[in-house]
Amino acid sequence: MAEPGRRFAIGYALLPKKRESFIQESLVTLAQERGIDLVQIDTDKPLVEQGPFDCVLHKLYGEDWKKQLQEFSLRNPNARIVDPPAAIERLHNRISMLQVVSELKVENHEDTFGIPKQIVIYDSETLGEAQAWEPLKFPVIAKPLVADGSAKSHKMSLVFNQDGLKKLKPPIVLQEFVNHGGVIFKVYVVGEYVKCVKRKSLPDVSEEKLKSLEGSLSFSQVSNITTRERNDDKYYKMMHLEDKEMPPQSFITDIARGLRRAMKLNLFNFDVIRDIRIGNRYLVIDINYFPGYAKMPSYETVLSDFFWDIVNQKETNALVTSLKNDGESEAGSDRRPSPKNSCDKDSRKYGSDDCCLDGEGEEIAISS
């Protein structure tokens, strides 16, 4: 545990839009009450010249930033980096991001999970070859292969037939669309804390309806409901989301914690749909790093608790290492460098049994 009166500093490096949505006064105030100061990192200056920080929270990309984090870690071995760039990069590719789901094992549940059928197309020539996408059945969702959070990476389409493929620009991922009752479950993960919320998604497409649909539609065309209407309580009541059954909390929590261990990430969310053909079959369709937590119920409390665990675990580990090294020294043993903290271990566990409706800008589409 930290010394009485000890204050901690968490430096954050976020793009302006992310900073505006995440670093709200309510979060800053609650963190301060816990003895934690959130300090903005000046990206125009070298990271090693700033601080001192007990933890660095970031969502920036690029080789220069990776090098800065590496240098900072070398000079500050006890400071936590949330999260490791190498672990985050796995989520920048829509094929590699879901491979971890296929490798995951969650036992002792009646429900099952997996991922939809999907293929990657790297060039236009391959896209024109029927055998390339033959394993899939229309309709399919076309997503950019790269998922780096840019506007381009969010441009997705629902493709109804072969003609609709002609408009696509590889490299892309074609993911088979699975009817799921028009509901998507978004699961937020913050360390050991797991929160599941439900949202309206794309409507089901029947075999009969598919025959009358041609080409493709961008997700923005699929729904003509405005953002304001989607965020309004009346909209959700109209869609009867309150009548939609939630996935078993223990099942979702086990998947979330399994993903966290496998990916070595603390901050992410994943989108889940329920295959209506098999009532207890769930499909993970997307995983996002450091999502819009401000839309998550009680996000200030959840994140403040997470920050507290991070800095206190650092203090505890440093004390244990110090005592161990002192003991080794007295016994004539060589001192070894203290092990790096693992990003998939926290000192406290959290769970949540309740879920609620949530909305986040344009993310009414099947995945973001």
PDB file of C-alpha atoms in Angstrom, residues 10-16 18-19 23 39-43 47 50 53 55-61 65 69 82 289-290:
ATOM      1  CA  ILE A  10      -0.458   9.376 -14.260  1.00  0.00           C
ATOM      2  CA  GLY A  11       0.645  10.995 -17.490  1.00  0.00           C
ATOM      3  CA  TYR A  12      -1.743  10.706 -20.419  1.00  0.00           C
ATOM      4  CA  ALA A  13      -0.969  11.066 -24.117  1.00  0.00           C
ATOM      5  CA  LEU A  14      -4.134  11.188 -26.204  1.00  0.00           C
ATOM      6  CA  LEU A  15      -5.251  12.806 -29.429  1.00  0.00           C
ATOM      7  CA  PRO A  16      -7.360  15.975 -28.930  1.00  0.00           C
ATOM      8  CA  LYS A  18      -9.963  11.430 -27.336  1.00  0.00           C
ATOM      9  CA  ARG A  19      -8.642  13.757 -24.665  1.00  0.00           C
ATOM     10  CA  ILE A  23     -10.401  13.477 -19.573  1.00  0.00           C
ATOM     11  CA  VAL A  39      -1.182  15.051 -16.045  1.00  0.00           C
ATOM     12  CA  GLN A  40      -1.277  15.822 -19.752  1.00  0.00           C
ATOM     13  CA  ILE A  41       1.882  14.793 -21.599  1.00  0.00           C
ATOM     14  CA  ASP A  42       3.244  17.391 -23.998  1.00  0.00           C
ATOM     15  CA  THR A  43       3.754  15.454 -27.237  1.00  0.00           C
ATOM     16  CA  LEU A  47       8.637  11.947 -22.945  1.00  0.00           C
ATOM     17  CA  GLN A  50       8.602  14.974 -18.457  1.00  0.00           C
ATOM     18  CA  PHE A  53       5.084   9.553 -13.799  1.00  0.00           C
ATOM     19  CA  CYS A  55       2.096   5.354 -15.022  1.00  0.00           C
ATOM     20  CA  VAL A  56       1.758   6.431 -18.652  1.00  0.00           C
ATOM     21  CA  LEU A  57      -1.680   6.106 -20.221  1.00  0.00           C
ATOM     22  CA  HIS A  58      -1.665   6.486 -23.992  1.00  0.00           C
ATOM     23  CA  LYS A  59      -3.386   6.005 -27.309  1.00  0.00           C
ATOM     24  CA  LEU A  60      -0.836   7.301 -29.788  1.00  0.00           C
ATOM     25  CA  TYR A  61       0.782   5.392 -32.632  1.00  0.00           C
ATOM     26  CA  TRP A  65       6.147   7.303 -30.051  1.00  0.00           C
ATOM     27  CA  LEU A  69       7.961   4.760 -24.627  1.00  0.00           C
ATOM     28  CA  VAL A  82      -0.847   1.164 -20.218  1.00  0.00           C
ATOM     29  CA  TYR A 289      -8.444  -0.641 -27.939  1.00  0.00           C
ATOM     30  CA  PHE A 290      -9.182   2.170 -25.456  1.00  0.00           C
TER      31      PHE A 290
END
